């Protein structure tokens, strides 16, 4: 399977995970969903993706820790971080390590679509 139109969604809240996946599928993307950062990192050991959309605060491993794990693995996929609890410090840290976008929940469908489209176009 080509990674060019493939997006991974990571969120410990099933309703958010399913809503984000549904939106992305309606835009024509192939979507894989994961409940945790560990689940995504295991999957990325054997697969490629054009973009990862992840929650910031999750049990066990934060979205930022997961992104750092991706970097350590050599995974070069754009990362879009979403959070219900934005802080200037978290946003500055995220952007300083290469996170493409830092979005606040509830996520605007238009903003998410724009950032994912830019990421996927970069992967083509």
PDB file of C-alpha atoms in Angstrom:
ATOM      1  CA  UNK A   1       0.000   0.000   0.000  1.00  0.00           C
ATOM      2  CA  UNK A   2       1.267   3.469  -0.839  1.00  0.00           C
ATOM      3  CA  UNK A   3       1.860   5.762   2.099  1.00  0.00           C
ATOM      4  CA  UNK A   4       0.991   8.831   0.011  1.00  0.00           C
ATOM      5  CA  UNK A   5      -2.664   8.975   1.039  1.00  0.00           C
ATOM      6  CA  UNK A   6      -2.390   7.218   4.365  1.00  0.00           C
ATOM      7  CA  UNK A   7      -3.032   9.003   7.676  1.00  0.00           C
ATOM      8  CA  UNK A   8      -2.682   7.642  11.209  1.00  0.00           C
ATOM      9  CA  UNK A   9      -4.909   8.932  14.023  1.00  0.00           C
ATOM     10  CA  UNK A  10      -3.886   8.444  17.664  1.00  0.00           C
ATOM     11  CA  UNK A  11      -6.203   9.346  20.548  1.00  0.00           C
ATOM     12  CA  UNK A  12      -7.063   7.511  23.749  1.00  0.00           C
ATOM     13  CA  UNK A  13     -10.670   8.773  23.507  1.00  0.00           C
ATOM     14  CA  UNK A  14     -12.483   6.396  21.163  1.00  0.00           C
ATOM     15  CA  UNK A  15     -15.171   8.918  20.186  1.00  0.00           C
ATOM     16  CA  UNK A  16     -12.551  11.498  19.154  1.00  0.00           C
ATOM     17  CA  UNK A  17     -10.503   8.851  17.341  1.00  0.00           C
ATOM     18  CA  UNK A  18     -13.543   7.684  15.371  1.00  0.00           C
ATOM     19  CA  UNK A  19     -14.690  11.235  14.574  1.00  0.00           C
ATOM     20  CA  UNK A  20     -11.258  12.253  13.262  1.00  0.00           C
ATOM     21  CA  UNK A  21     -10.981   9.042  11.245  1.00  0.00           C
ATOM     22  CA  UNK A  22     -14.454   9.546   9.773  1.00  0.00           C
ATOM     23  CA  UNK A  23     -13.624  13.099   8.720  1.00  0.00           C
ATOM     24  CA  UNK A  24     -10.350  12.041   7.103  1.00  0.00           C
ATOM     25  CA  UNK A  25     -11.972   9.103   5.300  1.00  0.00           C
ATOM     26  CA  UNK A  26     -14.656  11.461   3.952  1.00  0.00           C
ATOM     27  CA  UNK A  27     -11.799  13.467   2.417  1.00  0.00           C
ATOM     28  CA  UNK A  28     -10.509  10.362   0.644  1.00  0.00           C
ATOM     29  CA  UNK A  29      -7.670   9.281   2.943  1.00  0.00           C
ATOM     30  CA  UNK A  30      -6.891   5.755   4.057  1.00  0.00           C
ATOM     31  CA  UNK A  31      -6.883   5.892   7.863  1.00  0.00           C
ATOM     32  CA  UNK A  32      -5.416   3.694  10.594  1.00  0.00           C
ATOM     33  CA  UNK A  33      -6.447   4.415  14.182  1.00  0.00           C
ATOM     34  CA  UNK A  34      -4.538   3.763  17.387  1.00  0.00           C
ATOM     35  CA  UNK A  35      -5.428   4.076  21.061  1.00  0.00           C
ATOM     36  CA  UNK A  36      -1.875   4.757  22.234  1.00  0.00           C
ATOM     37  CA  UNK A  37       1.504   5.986  21.130  1.00  0.00           C
ATOM     38  CA  UNK A  38       3.009   2.572  21.757  1.00  0.00           C
ATOM     39  CA  UNK A  39       0.489   1.011  19.360  1.00  0.00           C
ATOM     40  CA  UNK A  40       1.418   3.513  16.637  1.00  0.00           C
ATOM     41  CA  UNK A  41       5.167   3.057  17.111  1.00  0.00           C
ATOM     42  CA  UNK A  42       4.811  -0.725  16.820  1.00  0.00           C
ATOM     43  CA  UNK A  43       2.811  -0.266  13.591  1.00  0.00           C
ATOM     44  CA  UNK A  44       5.328   2.229  12.167  1.00  0.00           C
ATOM     45  CA  UNK A  45       8.104  -0.328  12.589  1.00  0.00           C
ATOM     46  CA  UNK A  46       6.557  -2.149   9.590  1.00  0.00           C
ATOM     47  CA  UNK A  47       4.466   0.462   7.733  1.00  0.00           C
ATOM     48  CA  UNK A  48       4.675   3.985   6.322  1.00  0.00           C
ATOM     49  CA  UNK A  49       2.269   6.880   6.527  1.00  0.00           C
ATOM     50  CA  UNK A  50       1.994  10.342   5.006  1.00  0.00           C
ATOM     51  CA  UNK A  51       0.859  12.021   8.229  1.00  0.00           C
ATOM     52  CA  UNK A  52       0.093  11.387  11.902  1.00  0.00           C
ATOM     53  CA  UNK A  53      -2.691  13.217  13.753  1.00  0.00           C
ATOM     54  CA  UNK A  54      -2.412  12.749  17.511  1.00  0.00           C
ATOM     55  CA  UNK A  55      -3.771  13.878  20.838  1.00  0.00           C
ATOM     56  CA  UNK A  56      -1.246  15.583  23.112  1.00  0.00           C
ATOM     57  CA  UNK A  57      -2.271  14.159  26.491  1.00  0.00           C
ATOM     58  CA  UNK A  58      -2.672  10.387  26.630  1.00  0.00           C
ATOM     59  CA  UNK A  59      -1.963   7.809  29.330  1.00  0.00           C
ATOM     60  CA  UNK A  60       1.463   6.199  29.189  1.00  0.00           C
ATOM     61  CA  UNK A  61       2.986   8.300  26.417  1.00  0.00           C
ATOM     62  CA  UNK A  62       2.170  11.850  25.396  1.00  0.00           C
ATOM     63  CA  UNK A  63       1.829  12.898  21.795  1.00  0.00           C
ATOM     64  CA  UNK A  64       5.170  14.722  22.050  1.00  0.00           C
ATOM     65  CA  UNK A  65       6.906  11.633  23.443  1.00  0.00           C
ATOM     66  CA  UNK A  66       5.406   9.609  20.599  1.00  0.00           C
ATOM     67  CA  UNK A  67       6.686  12.123  18.019  1.00  0.00           C
ATOM     68  CA  UNK A  68      10.152  11.949  19.583  1.00  0.00           C
ATOM     69  CA  UNK A  69       9.925   8.145  19.318  1.00  0.00           C
ATOM     70  CA  UNK A  70       9.093   8.488  15.623  1.00  0.00           C
ATOM     71  CA  UNK A  71      12.145  10.702  15.137  1.00  0.00           C
ATOM     72  CA  UNK A  72      14.322   8.158  16.960  1.00  0.00           C
ATOM     73  CA  UNK A  73      12.996   5.440  14.607  1.00  0.00           C
ATOM     74  CA  UNK A  74      13.816   7.557  11.558  1.00  0.00           C
ATOM     75  CA  UNK A  75      10.146   8.015  10.639  1.00  0.00           C
ATOM     76  CA  UNK A  76       9.802  11.176   8.554  1.00  0.00           C
ATOM     77  CA  UNK A  77       6.046  11.751   8.648  1.00  0.00           C
ATOM     78  CA  UNK A  78       4.510  15.158   9.326  1.00  0.00           C
ATOM     79  CA  UNK A  79       2.838  15.332  12.726  1.00  0.00           C
ATOM     80  CA  UNK A  80      -0.320  17.274  13.606  1.00  0.00           C
ATOM     81  CA  UNK A  81      -0.958  17.597  17.336  1.00  0.00           C
ATOM     82  CA  UNK A  82      -4.416  18.237  18.795  1.00  0.00           C
ATOM     83  CA  UNK A  83      -5.242  19.024  22.406  1.00  0.00           C
ATOM     84  CA  UNK A  84      -8.115  20.078  24.605  1.00  0.00           C
ATOM     85  CA  UNK A  85      -5.623  21.717  26.987  1.00  0.00           C
ATOM     86  CA  UNK A  86      -3.394  24.049  24.968  1.00  0.00           C
ATOM     87  CA  UNK A  87      -0.594  25.951  26.676  1.00  0.00           C
ATOM     88  CA  UNK A  88       1.922  28.323  25.152  1.00  0.00           C
ATOM     89  CA  UNK A  89       4.728  26.161  26.587  1.00  0.00           C
ATOM     90  CA  UNK A  90       3.415  22.938  25.011  1.00  0.00           C
ATOM     91  CA  UNK A  91       2.871  24.649  21.667  1.00  0.00           C
ATOM     92  CA  UNK A  92       6.363  26.180  21.672  1.00  0.00           C
ATOM     93  CA  UNK A  93       7.961  22.835  22.539  1.00  0.00           C
ATOM     94  CA  UNK A  94       5.932  20.998  19.886  1.00  0.00           C
ATOM     95  CA  UNK A  95       6.800  23.432  17.123  1.00  0.00           C
ATOM     96  CA  UNK A  96      10.474  23.553  18.177  1.00  0.00           C
ATOM     97  CA  UNK A  97      10.877  19.781  17.662  1.00  0.00           C
ATOM     98  CA  UNK A  98       9.170  19.784  14.276  1.00  0.00           C
ATOM     99  CA  UNK A  99       5.456  19.271  14.875  1.00  0.00           C
ATOM    100  CA  UNK A 100       3.726  20.675  11.774  1.00  0.00           C
ATOM    101  CA  UNK A 101       0.601  22.044  13.484  1.00  0.00           C
ATOM    102  CA  UNK A 102      -0.746  22.478  17.021  1.00  0.00           C
ATOM    103  CA  UNK A 103      -4.570  22.523  16.991  1.00  0.00           C
ATOM    104  CA  UNK A 104      -7.102  22.968  19.796  1.00  0.00           C
ATOM    105  CA  UNK A 105     -10.042  20.593  20.345  1.00  0.00           C
ATOM    106  CA  UNK A 106     -12.686  20.711  19.201  1.00  0.00           C
ATOM    107  CA  UNK A 107     -10.691  20.678  15.988  1.00  0.00           C
ATOM    108  CA  UNK A 108     -12.035  22.684  13.080  1.00  0.00           C
ATOM    109  CA  UNK A 109     -12.666  20.311  10.179  1.00  0.00           C
ATOM    110  CA  UNK A 110     -11.309  22.949   7.793  1.00  0.00           C
ATOM    111  CA  UNK A 111      -8.070  23.430   9.757  1.00  0.00           C
ATOM    112  CA  UNK A 112      -7.482  19.703  10.112  1.00  0.00           C
ATOM    113  CA  UNK A 113      -8.194  19.121   6.415  1.00  0.00           C
ATOM    114  CA  UNK A 114      -5.784  21.901   5.415  1.00  0.00           C
ATOM    115  CA  UNK A 115      -2.894  20.646   7.569  1.00  0.00           C
ATOM    116  CA  UNK A 116      -3.354  17.013   6.550  1.00  0.00           C
ATOM    117  CA  UNK A 117      -3.628  17.971   2.860  1.00  0.00           C
ATOM    118  CA  UNK A 118      -0.359  19.928   3.109  1.00  0.00           C
ATOM    119  CA  UNK A 119       1.339  16.963   4.794  1.00  0.00           C
ATOM    120  CA  UNK A 120       0.084  14.447   2.250  1.00  0.00           C
ATOM    121  CA  UNK A 121       1.078  16.701  -0.659  1.00  0.00           C
ATOM    122  CA  UNK A 122       4.583  16.864   0.789  1.00  0.00           C
ATOM    123  CA  UNK A 123       4.688  13.048   0.913  1.00  0.00           C
ATOM    124  CA  UNK A 124       3.658  12.654  -2.772  1.00  0.00           C
TER     125      UNK A 124
END
